[in-house]
Amino acid sequence: MTSSQRTALVTGAAGFIGSHLVDRLLAGGWRVVAVDNFDPFYDPAVKRENVGGHLGHGRYRLAEADVQDLDALRDAAGGASVDVVVHLAAKAGVRPSIESPAAYQSVNVGGTQAVLELARERGVPQVVLASSSSVYGISPDVPWSEDDAVLSPISPYAASKVSTELLGHVYAHLYDMRVVALRFFTVYGPRQRPDLAIHKFARRMLAGEPVPLFGDGSTRRDYTYVADVVEGIVRSMAYDGSPFEVVNLGNSRTVRLSELVGALERALGVEARIERHPQQPGDVPQTWADLAKARRLLGYEPQTGIDEGLARFADWLRQPREALHGPARVS
């Protein structure tokens, strides 16, 4: 079956990663049922702009629905024959989850349960779930491999993502569907959420405002450009091996927080004013993806280094406000 004859149901389709994925799928001939509830975690107008280029497309349909509401998901799917579900919708953020742990459990675990139940009812053969590198917690054994026997989540957000992976395993084991859970590592690029470090730092730097750094700047992250993540998702949609897999999608290169600020200075052409704060609860000292499994199962190979990715992000950020969330290059 060619992609022009296939339908993908994408939750969180108006968000950062979701809107890039929809760009890619529509360009590849897919029909897309997009689901999003435009949650006010950050300005819903940002997400409205993200989908602006999709509305009116002949192979695109947007349903405003909460993933916790199975009846709403059934209505969203309508009579379409869905070939693959990509579940990206979630309450995001480590620090906010510490303030509202019950809400993260309800949305992330309960919402995943509803999405998997919809897939079971509709006989969807392939489900791709968004997980997170946060499930590894404070494990000192890097790079982190999917075969690591012990996970050490240290935030409600991370714990909720562990639970979604386990739910995926249950559904893959009991019902006739393949589930691929993808552990994302600090995704960045055009349309990145405004609360995330790169976006927040860049806006403050351009405005001449101080950049808040938590800790001594020695924490390290595996920053992954959104185009690489989208490529990994698309490859996971086509994966036809074992019924359940967990796969890292990262860049497999770590960058110190202090180095990130320097790279942003180069990309933006401005000097950062640093404002020091204590390390925050729930933050991990480092993230680092072992990509051996992603390479073996998906042929995944990240293409974008941090300097190139930040340059693209800076170009996008400098566009006029009304253009900031329009279509951006994802390949």
mmCIF file of C-alpha atoms in Angstrom:
data_model
loop_
_atom_site.group_PDB
_atom_site.id
_atom_site.type_symbol
_atom_site.label_atom_id
_atom_site.label_comp_id
_atom_site.label_asym_id
_atom_site.label_seq_id
_atom_site.Cartn_x
_atom_site.Cartn_y
_atom_site.Cartn_z
ATOM 1 C CA MET A 1 0.000 0.000 0.000
ATOM 2 C CA THR A 2 1.415 3.396 -0.934
ATOM 3 C CA SER A 3 1.485 6.322 1.502
ATOM 4 C CA SER A 4 -1.141 8.131 -0.607
ATOM 5 C CA GLN A 5 -3.598 5.406 0.359
ATOM 6 C CA ARG A 6 -2.754 5.400 4.064
ATOM 7 C CA THR A 7 -4.199 7.278 7.034
ATOM 8 C CA ALA A 8 -2.335 8.295 10.170
ATOM 9 C CA LEU A 9 -4.061 9.490 13.328
ATOM 10 C CA VAL A 10 -1.690 11.861 15.142
ATOM 11 C CA THR A 11 -2.386 13.080 18.672
ATOM 12 C CA GLY A 12 -0.723 16.275 19.827
ATOM 13 C CA ALA A 13 -0.717 17.213 16.150
ATOM 14 C CA ALA A 14 -0.732 20.967 16.780
ATOM 15 C CA GLY A 15 2.322 20.890 19.014
ATOM 16 C CA PHE A 16 6.007 21.326 18.267
ATOM 17 C CA ILE A 17 6.921 17.824 17.112
ATOM 18 C CA GLY A 18 3.392 16.944 16.006
ATOM 19 C CA SER A 19 3.057 19.825 13.562
ATOM 20 C CA HIS A 20 6.422 18.995 11.983
ATOM 21 C CA LEU A 21 5.360 15.373 11.633
ATOM 22 C CA VAL A 22 2.105 16.433 9.954
ATOM 23 C CA ASP A 23 4.129 18.575 7.500
ATOM 24 C CA ARG A 24 6.161 15.504 6.626
ATOM 25 C CA LEU A 25 3.183 13.159 6.300
ATOM 26 C CA LEU A 26 1.157 15.496 4.095
ATOM 27 C CA ALA A 27 4.199 16.060 1.874
ATOM 28 C CA GLY A 28 4.519 12.281 1.607
ATOM 29 C CA GLY A 29 0.950 11.730 0.470
ATOM 30 C CA TRP A 30 -0.585 10.531 3.736
ATOM 31 C CA ARG A 31 -4.082 11.304 4.923
ATOM 32 C CA VAL A 32 -3.892 12.750 8.457
ATOM 33 C CA VAL A 33 -6.473 12.796 11.229
ATOM 34 C CA ALA A 34 -5.015 15.376 13.616
ATOM 35 C CA VAL A 35 -6.107 15.383 17.268
ATOM 36 C CA ASP A 36 -5.271 18.165 19.726
ATOM 37 C CA ASN A 37 -7.064 19.808 22.635
ATOM 38 C CA PHE A 38 -5.020 23.051 22.467
ATOM 39 C CA ASP A 39 -4.145 22.771 26.140
ATOM 40 C CA PRO A 40 -3.245 26.145 27.729
ATOM 41 C CA PHE A 41 0.080 24.885 29.180
ATOM 42 C CA TYR A 42 1.434 27.474 26.767
ATOM 43 C CA ASP A 43 -0.456 29.951 24.583
ATOM 44 C CA PRO A 44 -2.919 27.972 22.420
ATOM 45 C CA ALA A 45 -2.531 30.663 19.753
ATOM 46 C CA VAL A 46 0.966 29.281 19.117
ATOM 47 C CA LYS A 47 -0.516 25.894 18.286
ATOM 48 C CA ARG A 48 -3.234 27.519 16.171
ATOM 49 C CA GLU A 49 -0.468 29.061 14.086
ATOM 50 C CA ASN A 50 1.300 25.689 13.903
ATOM 51 C CA VAL A 51 -1.710 24.151 12.147
ATOM 52 C CA GLY A 52 -2.489 27.190 10.011
ATOM 53 C CA GLY A 53 -0.737 25.730 6.985
ATOM 54 C CA HIS A 54 -2.572 22.418 7.362
ATOM 55 C CA LEU A 55 -6.148 23.671 7.546
ATOM 56 C CA GLY A 56 -7.928 23.343 4.239
ATOM 57 C CA HIS A 57 -5.598 20.639 2.977
ATOM 58 C CA GLY A 58 -7.619 17.948 1.239
ATOM 59 C CA ARG A 59 -5.946 15.103 3.125
ATOM 60 C CA TYR A 60 -6.028 16.761 6.565
ATOM 61 C CA ARG A 61 -8.760 16.813 9.188
ATOM 62 C CA LEU A 62 -8.410 18.446 12.611
ATOM 63 C CA ALA A 63 -10.403 17.197 15.593
ATOM 64 C CA GLU A 64 -10.259 19.193 18.826
ATOM 65 C CA ALA A 65 -10.426 16.460 21.427
ATOM 66 C CA ASP A 66 -8.885 15.410 24.738
ATOM 67 C CA VAL A 67 -6.996 12.117 24.521
ATOM 68 C CA GLN A 68 -8.440 11.074 27.891
ATOM 69 C CA ASP A 69 -11.924 11.033 26.324
ATOM 70 C CA LEU A 70 -12.319 7.762 24.437
ATOM 71 C CA ASP A 71 -15.682 8.781 22.994
ATOM 72 C CA ALA A 72 -14.111 11.974 21.633
ATOM 73 C CA LEU A 73 -11.312 9.924 20.087
ATOM 74 C CA ARG A 74 -13.861 7.634 18.466
ATOM 75 C CA ASP A 75 -15.602 10.688 17.009
ATOM 76 C CA ALA A 76 -12.260 12.085 15.829
ATOM 77 C CA ALA A 77 -11.410 8.900 13.982
ATOM 78 C CA GLY A 78 -14.872 8.834 12.441
ATOM 79 C CA GLY A 79 -15.245 6.284 9.695
ATOM 80 C CA ALA A 80 -11.633 6.450 8.570
ATOM 81 C CA SER A 81 -9.645 3.256 8.219
ATOM 82 C CA VAL A 82 -6.610 4.141 10.338
ATOM 83 C CA ASP A 83 -3.338 2.436 9.404
ATOM 84 C CA VAL A 84 -1.131 3.869 12.146
ATOM 85 C CA VAL A 85 -1.556 5.934 15.304
ATOM 86 C CA VAL A 86 1.230 8.264 16.437
ATOM 87 C CA HIS A 87 0.535 9.303 20.022
ATOM 88 C CA LEU A 88 2.452 12.474 20.871
ATOM 89 C CA ALA A 89 -0.089 14.226 23.118
ATOM 90 C CA ALA A 90 0.932 14.550 26.768
ATOM 91 C CA LYS A 91 1.340 16.923 29.652
ATOM 92 C CA ALA A 92 4.962 17.919 29.229
ATOM 93 C CA GLY A 93 7.669 19.205 31.521
ATOM 94 C CA VAL A 94 9.597 17.784 34.449
ATOM 95 C CA ARG A 95 9.319 20.756 36.812
ATOM 96 C CA PRO A 96 5.560 21.390 36.341
ATOM 97 C CA SER A 97 4.899 17.694 36.991
ATOM 98 C CA ILE A 98 6.331 18.056 40.506
ATOM 99 C CA GLU A 99 3.609 20.606 41.251
ATOM 100 C CA SER A 100 0.760 18.576 39.695
ATOM 101 C CA PRO A 101 1.681 14.874 39.808
ATOM 102 C CA ALA A 102 -1.901 13.594 39.685
ATOM 103 C CA ALA A 103 -2.667 15.567 36.523
ATOM 104 C CA TYR A 104 0.368 14.078 34.770
ATOM 105 C CA GLN A 105 -0.691 10.583 35.731
ATOM 106 C CA SER A 106 -4.234 11.206 34.516
ATOM 107 C CA VAL A 107 -3.372 12.752 31.155
ATOM 108 C CA ASN A 108 -0.240 10.845 30.228
ATOM 109 C CA VAL A 109 -1.208 7.392 31.458
ATOM 110 C CA GLY A 110 -4.984 7.669 31.140
ATOM 111 C CA GLY A 111 -4.683 9.337 27.749
ATOM 112 C CA THR A 112 -2.343 6.644 26.471
ATOM 113 C CA GLN A 113 -4.768 4.004 27.743
ATOM 114 C CA ALA A 114 -7.591 5.631 25.754
ATOM 115 C CA VAL A 115 -5.470 5.902 22.591
ATOM 116 C CA LEU A 116 -4.428 2.249 22.828
ATOM 117 C CA GLU A 117 -8.016 1.232 23.446
ATOM 118 C CA LEU A 118 -9.123 3.124 20.351
ATOM 119 C CA ALA A 119 -6.408 1.337 18.358
ATOM 120 C CA ARG A 120 -7.560 -2.017 19.745
ATOM 121 C CA GLU A 121 -11.207 -1.341 18.899
ATOM 122 C CA ARG A 122 -10.399 -0.152 15.400
ATOM 123 C CA GLY A 123 -7.910 -2.906 14.606
ATOM 124 C CA VAL A 124 -5.053 -0.430 14.011
ATOM 125 C CA PRO A 125 -1.979 -2.579 13.311
ATOM 126 C CA GLN A 126 0.738 -0.040 14.243
ATOM 127 C CA VAL A 127 1.024 2.393 17.163
ATOM 128 C CA VAL A 128 3.962 4.716 17.824
ATOM 129 C CA LEU A 129 4.135 6.167 21.348
ATOM 130 C CA ALA A 130 6.191 9.163 22.461
ATOM 131 C CA SER A 131 8.235 8.403 25.547
ATOM 132 C CA SER A 132 11.136 10.366 27.015
ATOM 133 C CA SER A 133 14.784 10.115 27.988
ATOM 134 C CA SER A 134 13.637 11.197 31.456
ATOM 135 C CA VAL A 135 12.734 7.557 32.190
ATOM 136 C CA TYR A 136 16.454 6.847 32.683
ATOM 137 C CA GLY A 137 16.572 9.336 35.562
ATOM 138 C CA ILE A 138 19.956 9.659 37.220
ATOM 139 C CA SER A 139 21.542 6.499 35.846
ATOM 140 C CA PRO A 140 25.306 7.131 35.681
ATOM 141 C CA ASP A 141 25.867 4.418 33.078
ATOM 142 C CA VAL A 142 26.035 6.354 29.822
ATOM 143 C CA PRO A 143 25.267 6.310 27.006
ATOM 144 C CA TRP A 144 21.816 5.070 28.005
ATOM 145 C CA SER A 145 20.687 1.906 26.292
ATOM 146 C CA GLU A 146 17.157 0.562 25.929
ATOM 147 C CA ASP A 147 18.504 -2.709 27.354
ATOM 148 C CA ASP A 148 19.341 -1.070 30.693
ATOM 149 C CA ALA A 149 17.553 -3.250 33.248
ATOM 150 C CA VAL A 150 16.923 -0.530 35.833
ATOM 151 C CA LEU A 151 15.159 2.769 35.163
ATOM 152 C CA SER A 152 15.442 5.508 37.781
ATOM 153 C CA PRO A 153 12.796 8.169 37.080
ATOM 154 C CA ILE A 154 12.932 11.110 39.498
ATOM 155 C CA SER A 155 9.871 13.128 38.475
ATOM 156 C CA PRO A 156 6.155 12.413 38.065
ATOM 157 C CA TYR A 157 6.537 13.191 34.350
ATOM 158 C CA ALA A 158 9.243 10.548 33.973
ATOM 159 C CA ALA A 159 7.229 8.001 35.965
ATOM 160 C CA SER A 160 4.201 8.613 33.758
ATOM 161 C CA LYS A 161 6.289 7.916 30.658
ATOM 162 C CA VAL A 162 7.543 4.624 32.109
ATOM 163 C CA SER A 163 3.900 3.678 32.654
ATOM 164 C CA THR A 164 2.949 4.481 29.062
ATOM 165 C CA GLU A 165 5.706 2.202 27.784
ATOM 166 C CA LEU A 166 4.426 -0.631 29.990
ATOM 167 C CA LEU A 167 0.883 -0.088 28.730
ATOM 168 C CA GLY A 168 2.186 -0.317 25.190
ATOM 169 C CA HIS A 169 3.848 -3.628 26.008
ATOM 170 C CA VAL A 170 0.588 -4.988 27.449
ATOM 171 C CA TYR A 171 -1.437 -4.054 24.371
ATOM 172 C CA ALA A 172 1.197 -5.416 21.996
ATOM 173 C CA HIS A 173 1.264 -8.674 23.964
ATOM 174 C CA LEU A 174 -2.492 -9.175 24.291
ATOM 175 C CA TYR A 175 -3.883 -7.663 21.103
ATOM 176 C CA ASP A 176 -2.944 -7.842 17.453
ATOM 177 C CA MET A 177 -0.956 -4.626 17.178
ATOM 178 C CA ARG A 178 2.664 -3.547 16.976
ATOM 179 C CA VAL A 179 3.770 -0.833 19.418
ATOM 180 C CA VAL A 180 6.986 1.169 19.136
ATOM 181 C CA ALA A 181 7.793 3.467 22.082
ATOM 182 C CA LEU A 182 10.275 6.222 21.221
ATOM 183 C CA ARG A 183 12.382 7.834 23.920
ATOM 184 C CA PHE A 184 12.992 11.410 22.748
ATOM 185 C CA PHE A 185 16.108 13.268 23.897
ATOM 186 C CA THR A 186 15.705 17.083 24.300
ATOM 187 C CA VAL A 187 14.179 17.952 20.948
ATOM 188 C CA TYR A 188 14.722 21.484 19.622
ATOM 189 C CA GLY A 189 14.236 23.490 16.433
ATOM 190 C CA PRO A 190 11.703 25.846 14.814
ATOM 191 C CA ARG A 191 8.365 25.941 16.698
ATOM 192 C CA GLN A 192 9.949 24.632 19.889
ATOM 193 C CA ARG A 193 7.767 25.197 22.946
ATOM 194 C CA PRO A 194 8.446 28.637 24.443
ATOM 195 C CA ASP A 195 9.014 27.213 27.938
ATOM 196 C CA LEU A 196 11.959 25.034 26.865
ATOM 197 C CA ALA A 197 15.514 26.155 27.553
ATOM 198 C CA ILE A 198 16.777 26.919 24.048
ATOM 199 C CA HIS A 199 13.701 28.943 23.094
ATOM 200 C CA LYS A 200 13.503 30.724 26.446
ATOM 201 C CA PHE A 201 17.228 31.526 26.507
ATOM 202 C CA ALA A 202 17.207 32.807 22.918
ATOM 203 C CA ARG A 203 14.282 35.169 23.467
ATOM 204 C CA ARG A 204 15.853 36.557 26.613
ATOM 205 C CA MET A 205 19.206 37.037 24.902
ATOM 206 C CA LEU A 206 17.652 38.890 21.968
ATOM 207 C CA ALA A 207 15.727 41.102 24.402
ATOM 208 C CA GLY A 208 18.858 41.854 26.454
ATOM 209 C CA GLU A 209 17.412 40.076 29.482
ATOM 210 C CA PRO A 210 19.378 37.801 31.831
ATOM 211 C CA VAL A 211 19.451 34.063 31.107
ATOM 212 C CA PRO A 212 18.577 31.934 34.167
ATOM 213 C CA LEU A 213 21.012 29.021 34.547
ATOM 214 C CA PHE A 214 20.180 26.380 37.138
ATOM 215 C CA GLY A 215 23.257 24.819 38.708
ATOM 216 C CA ASP A 216 26.867 25.449 37.732
ATOM 217 C CA GLY A 217 26.418 24.924 33.976
ATOM 218 C CA SER A 218 27.935 21.444 34.020
ATOM 219 C CA THR A 219 24.733 19.529 33.255
ATOM 220 C CA ARG A 220 24.781 17.893 29.833
ATOM 221 C CA ARG A 221 21.996 17.142 27.367
ATOM 222 C CA ASP A 222 21.693 15.128 24.175
ATOM 223 C CA TYR A 223 20.076 17.840 22.025
ATOM 224 C CA THR A 224 18.212 16.395 19.040
ATOM 225 C CA TYR A 225 17.049 18.454 16.074
ATOM 226 C CA VAL A 226 13.366 18.099 15.241
ATOM 227 C CA ALA A 227 13.970 16.953 11.651
ATOM 228 C CA ASP A 228 15.960 13.988 12.931
ATOM 229 C CA VAL A 229 13.200 13.061 15.384
ATOM 230 C CA VAL A 230 10.562 13.289 12.650
ATOM 231 C CA GLU A 231 12.669 10.990 10.484
ATOM 232 C CA GLY A 232 12.814 8.510 13.344
ATOM 233 C CA ILE A 233 9.050 8.654 13.852
ATOM 234 C CA VAL A 234 8.369 8.058 10.158
ATOM 235 C CA ARG A 235 10.746 5.107 10.157
ATOM 236 C CA SER A 236 9.000 3.729 13.252
ATOM 237 C CA MET A 237 5.655 3.971 11.469
ATOM 238 C CA ALA A 238 7.053 1.602 8.850
ATOM 239 C CA TYR A 239 8.824 -0.774 11.254
ATOM 240 C CA ASP A 240 7.624 -4.347 10.667
ATOM 241 C CA GLY A 241 9.690 -6.426 13.092
ATOM 242 C CA SER A 242 8.806 -7.605 16.588
ATOM 243 C CA PRO A 243 5.456 -6.634 18.164
ATOM 244 C CA PHE A 244 6.954 -4.324 20.809
ATOM 245 C CA GLU A 245 10.089 -2.226 20.891
ATOM 246 C CA VAL A 246 11.475 0.702 22.894
ATOM 247 C CA VAL A 247 13.890 2.843 20.868
ATOM 248 C CA ASN A 248 16.026 5.884 21.708
ATOM 249 C CA LEU A 249 15.820 8.851 19.330
ATOM 250 C CA GLY A 250 18.665 11.186 20.183
ATOM 251 C CA ASN A 251 21.746 12.738 18.664
ATOM 252 C CA SER A 252 24.243 10.647 20.690
ATOM 253 C CA ARG A 253 26.358 13.719 21.423
ATOM 254 C CA THR A 254 26.173 15.559 24.718
ATOM 255 C CA VAL A 255 26.489 19.324 25.159
ATOM 256 C CA ARG A 256 27.216 21.080 28.460
ATOM 257 C CA LEU A 257 24.758 23.786 29.461
ATOM 258 C CA SER A 258 27.559 26.351 29.430
ATOM 259 C CA GLU A 259 28.528 25.181 25.922
ATOM 260 C CA LEU A 260 24.906 25.497 24.784
ATOM 261 C CA VAL A 261 24.835 29.132 25.866
ATOM 262 C CA GLY A 262 28.022 29.766 23.897
ATOM 263 C CA ALA A 263 26.547 28.096 20.817
ATOM 264 C CA LEU A 264 23.419 30.255 21.161
ATOM 265 C CA GLU A 265 25.583 33.366 21.394
ATOM 266 C CA ARG A 266 27.215 32.420 18.098
ATOM 267 C CA ALA A 267 23.903 31.604 16.404
ATOM 268 C CA LEU A 268 22.201 34.802 17.563
ATOM 269 C CA GLY A 269 25.188 37.142 17.437
ATOM 270 C CA VAL A 270 24.557 38.451 20.954
ATOM 271 C CA GLU A 271 26.215 37.939 24.336
ATOM 272 C CA ALA A 272 24.284 36.272 27.138
ATOM 273 C CA ARG A 273 23.916 37.821 30.594
ATOM 274 C CA ILE A 274 23.931 34.885 33.014
ATOM 275 C CA GLU A 275 21.770 34.741 36.141
ATOM 276 C CA ARG A 276 22.699 31.849 38.448
ATOM 277 C CA HIS A 277 20.113 29.767 40.320
ATOM 278 C CA PRO A 278 20.308 26.577 42.398
ATOM 279 C CA GLN A 279 19.818 23.204 40.707
ATOM 280 C CA GLN A 280 16.116 22.340 40.420
ATOM 281 C CA PRO A 281 14.428 19.206 41.818
ATOM 282 C CA GLY A 282 13.751 16.638 39.109
ATOM 283 C CA ASP A 283 16.599 17.796 36.845
ATOM 284 C CA VAL A 284 19.076 15.103 35.855
ATOM 285 C CA PRO A 285 22.822 15.744 35.505
ATOM 286 C CA GLN A 286 23.112 14.337 31.986
ATOM 287 C CA THR A 287 21.316 12.631 29.137
ATOM 288 C CA TRP A 288 23.033 10.615 26.432
ATOM 289 C CA ALA A 289 21.410 8.256 23.925
ATOM 290 C CA ASP A 290 22.893 4.982 22.780
ATOM 291 C CA LEU A 291 21.634 4.793 19.187
ATOM 292 C CA ALA A 292 22.796 1.271 18.322
ATOM 293 C CA LYS A 293 19.250 -0.104 18.451
ATOM 294 C CA ALA A 294 17.763 2.785 16.452
ATOM 295 C CA ARG A 295 20.396 2.263 13.788
ATOM 296 C CA ARG A 296 19.824 -1.489 13.698
ATOM 297 C CA LEU A 297 16.011 -1.515 13.680
ATOM 298 C CA LEU A 298 15.173 1.752 11.927
ATOM 299 C CA GLY A 299 18.274 2.746 9.993
ATOM 300 C CA TYR A 300 18.129 5.954 12.040
ATOM 301 C CA GLU A 301 21.090 8.306 11.802
ATOM 302 C CA PRO A 302 20.829 11.904 13.054
ATOM 303 C CA GLN A 303 22.046 14.433 10.512
ATOM 304 C CA THR A 304 22.038 17.770 12.342
ATOM 305 C CA GLY A 305 24.715 18.941 14.751
ATOM 306 C CA ILE A 306 24.046 21.523 17.449
ATOM 307 C CA ASP A 307 25.599 24.497 15.616
ATOM 308 C CA GLU A 308 23.669 23.842 12.417
ATOM 309 C CA GLY A 309 20.448 23.185 14.318
ATOM 310 C CA LEU A 310 20.746 26.356 16.386
ATOM 311 C CA ALA A 311 21.473 28.379 13.250
ATOM 312 C CA ARG A 312 18.214 27.115 11.711
ATOM 313 C CA PHE A 313 16.379 27.839 14.956
ATOM 314 C CA ALA A 314 17.814 31.366 15.067
ATOM 315 C CA ASP A 315 16.754 31.997 11.447
ATOM 316 C CA TRP A 316 13.212 30.931 12.331
ATOM 317 C CA LEU A 317 13.128 32.973 15.530
ATOM 318 C CA ARG A 318 14.075 36.130 13.660
ATOM 319 C CA GLN A 319 11.172 35.821 11.208
ATOM 320 C CA PRO A 320 8.264 38.254 11.623
ATOM 321 C CA ARG A 321 5.942 37.183 14.440
ATOM 322 C CA GLU A 322 3.119 36.027 12.165
ATOM 323 C CA ALA A 323 5.531 33.718 10.318
ATOM 324 C CA LEU A 324 7.135 32.142 13.391
ATOM 325 C CA HIS A 325 4.927 29.070 13.470
ATOM 326 C CA GLY A 326 4.434 28.512 9.774
ATOM 327 C CA PRO A 327 5.891 25.589 7.822
ATOM 328 C CA ALA A 328 9.573 25.042 8.537
ATOM 329 C CA ARG A 329 12.153 22.810 6.920
ATOM 330 C CA VAL A 330 12.061 19.320 8.443
ATOM 331 C CA SER A 331 14.437 17.470 6.174
#
